[in-house]
Amino acid sequence: MSSGNRLRVAASVWVIVAAVVTTGRTAVDLAARASRQQTQPRQVVADWRQHATEGHLEGPPDAAVTIVVFWDFECATCASLSKRIAPLLRRYPADLAVRYRPLPLAYHEKGAAAAIAGECAAEQGRYLPFHRRVLDFGDSLPSGDWGPVAYEAGVRDLDAFVRCVRDPQAPQSLRLHSEAATTLGVLETPTMLIRGDLYTGIPWDF
């Protein structure tokens, strides 16, 4: 590079640096500004309470805040959300609750099978243990027989569980979750409903 070109490049760099310094538009500054802006909900739901009474409850029924989560077991972001929620539930055991509303996406076959098995476990009062056990599998969900998972989750009547899973009609509760999602326009998981505010994914400031 000639000395003239080097001078022109150096001058351009100094112009850019000066502009950044004078405007304050550094990456750090922009990040700091963004961090002060609260994530806005995708939608505000006026009748949110009717959606917060259905689903599988973790936490006290009279909690000050209940997070309703439309959930898919084969959704990696859902698994990440569970890791964010778990310490909050431990920190605020009397004030926070979560209602899981299974919503397996059409292209998640294993997620759909897990959702049906979860509802069948719920019929024997063992949804949450089943839910936690499935989370242990990470992105390697079982294929086929959910009996061993149900057994580990404390499902007592395995014959009834197997009949439920094999029934060609999905459990009614699963259809109710799907209908609620359709009413709210929920197309992705996880989607959270928190006191009327509907969020898709995990808000960065969650």
Tab-separated table of C-alpha atoms in Angstrom:
chain	number	residue	atom	x	y	z
A	1	MET	CA	0.000	0.000	0.000
A	2	SER	CA	1.373	3.427	-0.924
A	3	SER	CA	1.977	6.058	1.720
A	4	GLY	CA	-0.891	8.122	0.292
A	5	ASN	CA	-3.334	5.221	0.600
A	6	ARG	CA	-2.144	4.528	4.143
A	7	LEU	CA	-2.820	8.139	5.081
A	8	ARG	CA	-6.309	8.004	3.581
A	9	VAL	CA	-7.145	4.763	5.465
A	10	ALA	CA	-5.800	6.200	8.718
A	11	ALA	CA	-7.856	9.347	8.235
A	12	SER	CA	-11.016	7.286	7.612
A	13	VAL	CA	-10.434	5.257	10.776
A	14	TRP	CA	-10.039	8.402	12.841
A	15	VAL	CA	-13.253	9.837	11.382
A	16	ILE	CA	-15.155	6.681	12.382
A	17	VAL	CA	-13.612	6.672	15.859
A	18	ALA	CA	-14.464	10.324	16.332
A	19	ALA	CA	-18.050	9.717	15.249
A	20	VAL	CA	-18.426	6.836	17.694
A	21	VAL	CA	-16.942	8.851	20.538
A	22	THR	CA	-19.006	11.968	19.907
A	23	THR	CA	-22.333	10.146	19.433
A	24	GLY	CA	-21.774	7.561	22.178
A	25	ARG	CA	-22.874	4.792	19.827
A	26	THR	CA	-20.468	2.178	21.101
A	27	ALA	CA	-21.578	-1.449	21.335
A	28	VAL	CA	-21.436	-1.228	25.128
A	29	ASP	CA	-23.555	1.906	25.133
A	30	LEU	CA	-26.150	0.422	22.804
A	31	ALA	CA	-26.336	-2.736	24.924
A	32	ALA	CA	-26.771	-0.646	28.059
A	33	ARG	CA	-29.583	1.308	26.457
A	34	ALA	CA	-31.315	-1.873	25.315
A	35	SER	CA	-31.007	-3.374	28.802
A	36	ARG	CA	-33.139	-0.541	30.164
A	37	GLN	CA	-35.985	-1.267	27.750
A	38	GLN	CA	-38.507	-3.790	29.003
A	39	THR	CA	-39.648	-6.472	26.584
A	40	GLN	CA	-43.130	-5.709	25.315
A	41	PRO	CA	-45.730	-8.511	25.220
A	42	ARG	CA	-46.831	-9.731	21.819
A	43	GLN	CA	-50.439	-9.437	22.893
A	44	VAL	CA	-52.542	-8.406	25.895
A	45	VAL	CA	-55.255	-10.922	26.859
A	46	ALA	CA	-58.206	-9.418	28.708
A	47	ASP	CA	-59.737	-12.744	29.795
A	48	TRP	CA	-56.417	-14.274	30.839
A	49	ARG	CA	-57.782	-15.705	34.093
A	50	GLN	CA	-59.829	-18.347	32.302
A	51	HIS	CA	-56.635	-19.653	30.687
A	52	ALA	CA	-54.802	-19.683	34.016
A	53	THR	CA	-57.171	-22.195	35.607
A	54	GLU	CA	-56.358	-25.070	33.234
A	55	GLY	CA	-53.146	-27.019	32.903
A	56	HIS	CA	-50.796	-28.848	35.219
A	57	LEU	CA	-49.991	-26.738	38.258
A	58	GLU	CA	-46.575	-26.514	39.877
A	59	GLY	CA	-46.723	-24.270	42.915
A	60	PRO	CA	-49.531	-22.987	45.154
A	61	PRO	CA	-52.989	-22.495	43.599
A	62	ASP	CA	-53.288	-19.092	45.292
A	63	ALA	CA	-49.901	-17.799	44.092
A	64	ALA	CA	-49.583	-14.063	43.529
A	65	VAL	CA	-48.199	-14.746	40.024
A	66	THR	CA	-49.040	-17.730	37.829
A	67	ILE	CA	-47.119	-18.272	34.596
A	68	VAL	CA	-49.132	-20.216	32.013
A	69	VAL	CA	-46.775	-21.942	29.584
A	70	PHE	CA	-47.802	-23.520	26.285
A	71	TRP	CA	-45.236	-26.276	26.121
A	72	ASP	CA	-43.682	-28.840	23.780
A	73	PHE	CA	-41.417	-31.564	25.179
A	74	GLU	CA	-39.387	-31.635	21.946
A	75	CYS	CA	-38.782	-27.875	22.047
A	76	ALA	CA	-35.219	-26.953	23.074
A	77	THR	CA	-36.271	-23.448	24.093
A	78	CYS	CA	-38.917	-24.955	26.382
A	79	ALA	CA	-36.192	-26.954	28.114
A	80	SER	CA	-34.164	-23.752	28.514
A	81	LEU	CA	-37.207	-22.022	29.986
A	82	SER	CA	-37.624	-24.779	32.575
A	83	LYS	CA	-34.058	-24.115	33.756
A	84	ARG	CA	-34.924	-20.439	34.182
A	85	ILE	CA	-38.193	-21.123	36.012
A	86	ALA	CA	-36.940	-23.800	38.433
A	87	PRO	CA	-34.798	-21.479	40.609
A	88	LEU	CA	-37.593	-18.897	40.666
A	89	LEU	CA	-40.016	-21.497	42.001
A	90	ARG	CA	-37.514	-22.369	44.724
A	91	ARG	CA	-36.912	-18.718	45.556
A	92	TYR	CA	-40.606	-17.761	45.716
A	93	PRO	CA	-42.380	-20.964	46.820
A	94	ALA	CA	-45.445	-19.158	48.185
A	95	ASP	CA	-45.797	-16.493	45.516
A	96	LEU	CA	-45.066	-18.134	42.154
A	97	ALA	CA	-46.732	-20.966	40.263
A	98	VAL	CA	-46.554	-22.394	36.759
A	99	ARG	CA	-49.296	-24.026	34.732
A	100	TYR	CA	-48.015	-26.243	31.933
A	101	ARG	CA	-50.360	-26.503	28.955
A	102	PRO	CA	-48.955	-29.074	26.506
A	103	LEU	CA	-48.987	-27.955	22.886
A	104	PRO	CA	-46.952	-30.378	20.749
A	105	LEU	CA	-46.020	-28.810	17.425
A	106	ALA	CA	-47.115	-30.655	14.298
A	107	TYR	CA	-43.561	-31.499	13.194
A	108	HIS	CA	-42.505	-32.872	16.609
A	109	GLU	CA	-43.606	-36.518	16.599
A	110	LYS	CA	-41.761	-37.414	19.783
A	111	GLY	CA	-43.091	-34.284	21.445
A	112	ALA	CA	-46.640	-35.274	20.543
A	113	ALA	CA	-46.135	-38.785	21.926
A	114	ALA	CA	-44.649	-37.332	25.110
A	115	ALA	CA	-47.599	-34.943	25.471
A	116	ILE	CA	-50.112	-37.772	25.190
A	117	ALA	CA	-48.144	-39.877	27.670
A	118	GLY	CA	-47.999	-36.896	30.026
A	119	GLU	CA	-51.770	-36.472	29.949
A	120	CYS	CA	-52.177	-40.186	30.623
A	121	ALA	CA	-49.835	-39.890	33.606
A	122	ALA	CA	-51.885	-36.895	34.751
A	123	GLU	CA	-54.997	-39.069	34.884
A	124	GLN	CA	-53.266	-40.844	37.784
A	125	GLY	CA	-52.039	-37.629	39.364
A	126	ARG	CA	-48.434	-38.017	38.227
A	127	TYR	CA	-48.004	-35.320	35.608
A	128	LEU	CA	-45.277	-33.285	37.305
A	129	PRO	CA	-43.019	-36.280	38.104
A	130	PHE	CA	-43.502	-37.441	34.506
A	131	HIS	CA	-42.747	-33.936	33.222
A	132	ARG	CA	-39.510	-33.746	35.210
A	133	ARG	CA	-38.442	-37.227	34.117
A	134	VAL	CA	-38.942	-36.365	30.446
A	135	LEU	CA	-36.842	-33.223	30.894
A	136	ASP	CA	-33.995	-35.461	32.079
A	137	PHE	CA	-33.790	-36.933	28.565
A	138	GLY	CA	-32.843	-33.580	27.062
A	139	ASP	CA	-32.997	-33.746	23.265
A	140	SER	CA	-32.986	-37.579	23.246
A	141	LEU	CA	-36.634	-38.363	23.909
A	142	PRO	CA	-37.589	-42.046	23.989
A	143	SER	CA	-39.139	-43.648	20.922
A	144	GLY	CA	-42.023	-46.023	21.458
A	145	ASP	CA	-42.764	-47.402	24.898
A	146	TRP	CA	-43.416	-44.750	27.557
A	147	GLY	CA	-44.235	-47.368	30.201
A	148	PRO	CA	-40.777	-47.332	31.860
A	149	VAL	CA	-40.864	-43.527	32.082
A	150	ALA	CA	-44.335	-43.666	33.631
A	151	TYR	CA	-43.140	-46.292	36.113
A	152	GLU	CA	-40.205	-44.092	37.147
A	153	ALA	CA	-42.660	-41.208	37.553
A	154	GLY	CA	-44.735	-43.230	40.008
A	155	VAL	CA	-47.675	-44.164	37.789
A	156	ARG	CA	-49.281	-47.083	39.638
A	157	ASP	CA	-51.660	-48.620	37.123
A	158	LEU	CA	-49.393	-49.173	34.145
A	159	ASP	CA	-52.022	-51.200	32.280
A	160	ALA	CA	-54.420	-48.247	32.385
A	161	PHE	CA	-51.578	-45.948	31.348
A	162	VAL	CA	-50.729	-48.107	28.330
A	163	ARG	CA	-54.387	-48.286	27.285
A	164	CYS	CA	-54.604	-44.514	27.518
A	165	VAL	CA	-51.460	-43.985	25.437
A	166	ARG	CA	-52.622	-46.431	22.775
A	167	ASP	CA	-56.125	-44.992	22.521
A	168	PRO	CA	-56.494	-43.537	18.990
A	169	GLN	CA	-58.363	-40.599	20.502
A	170	ALA	CA	-56.046	-38.091	22.147
A	171	PRO	CA	-56.946	-37.293	25.769
A	172	GLN	CA	-59.635	-34.634	26.035
A	173	SER	CA	-57.356	-32.454	28.145
A	174	LEU	CA	-54.850	-32.251	25.294
A	175	ARG	CA	-57.573	-31.029	22.950
A	176	LEU	CA	-58.574	-28.368	25.478
A	177	HIS	CA	-55.006	-27.046	25.553
A	178	SER	CA	-54.920	-26.963	21.767
A	179	GLU	CA	-58.238	-25.097	21.599
A	180	ALA	CA	-56.989	-22.519	24.118
A	181	ALA	CA	-53.845	-22.013	22.044
A	182	THR	CA	-55.944	-21.488	18.919
A	183	THR	CA	-58.105	-18.925	20.732
A	184	LEU	CA	-55.007	-16.988	21.783
A	185	GLY	CA	-53.306	-17.324	18.413
A	186	VAL	CA	-50.420	-19.299	19.875
A	187	LEU	CA	-48.327	-20.859	17.104
A	188	GLU	CA	-44.951	-21.314	18.814
A	189	THR	CA	-43.571	-22.829	21.985
A	190	PRO	CA	-42.848	-21.790	24.555
A	191	THR	CA	-45.483	-19.085	24.771
A	192	MET	CA	-46.092	-17.603	28.213
A	193	LEU	CA	-49.177	-15.874	29.562
A	194	ILE	CA	-48.325	-13.766	32.613
A	195	ARG	CA	-51.171	-11.724	34.095
A	196	GLY	CA	-52.644	-10.967	30.708
A	197	ASP	CA	-49.364	-10.399	28.876
A	198	LEU	CA	-48.567	-12.950	26.172
A	199	TYR	CA	-44.895	-13.523	25.335
A	200	THR	CA	-43.435	-15.807	22.676
A	201	GLY	CA	-40.113	-17.456	23.462
A	202	ILE	CA	-38.083	-16.341	26.482
A	203	PRO	CA	-37.938	-12.547	26.895
A	204	TRP	CA	-34.304	-11.501	27.391
A	205	ASP	CA	-35.297	-9.699	30.614
A	206	PHE	CA	-37.472	-12.554	31.891
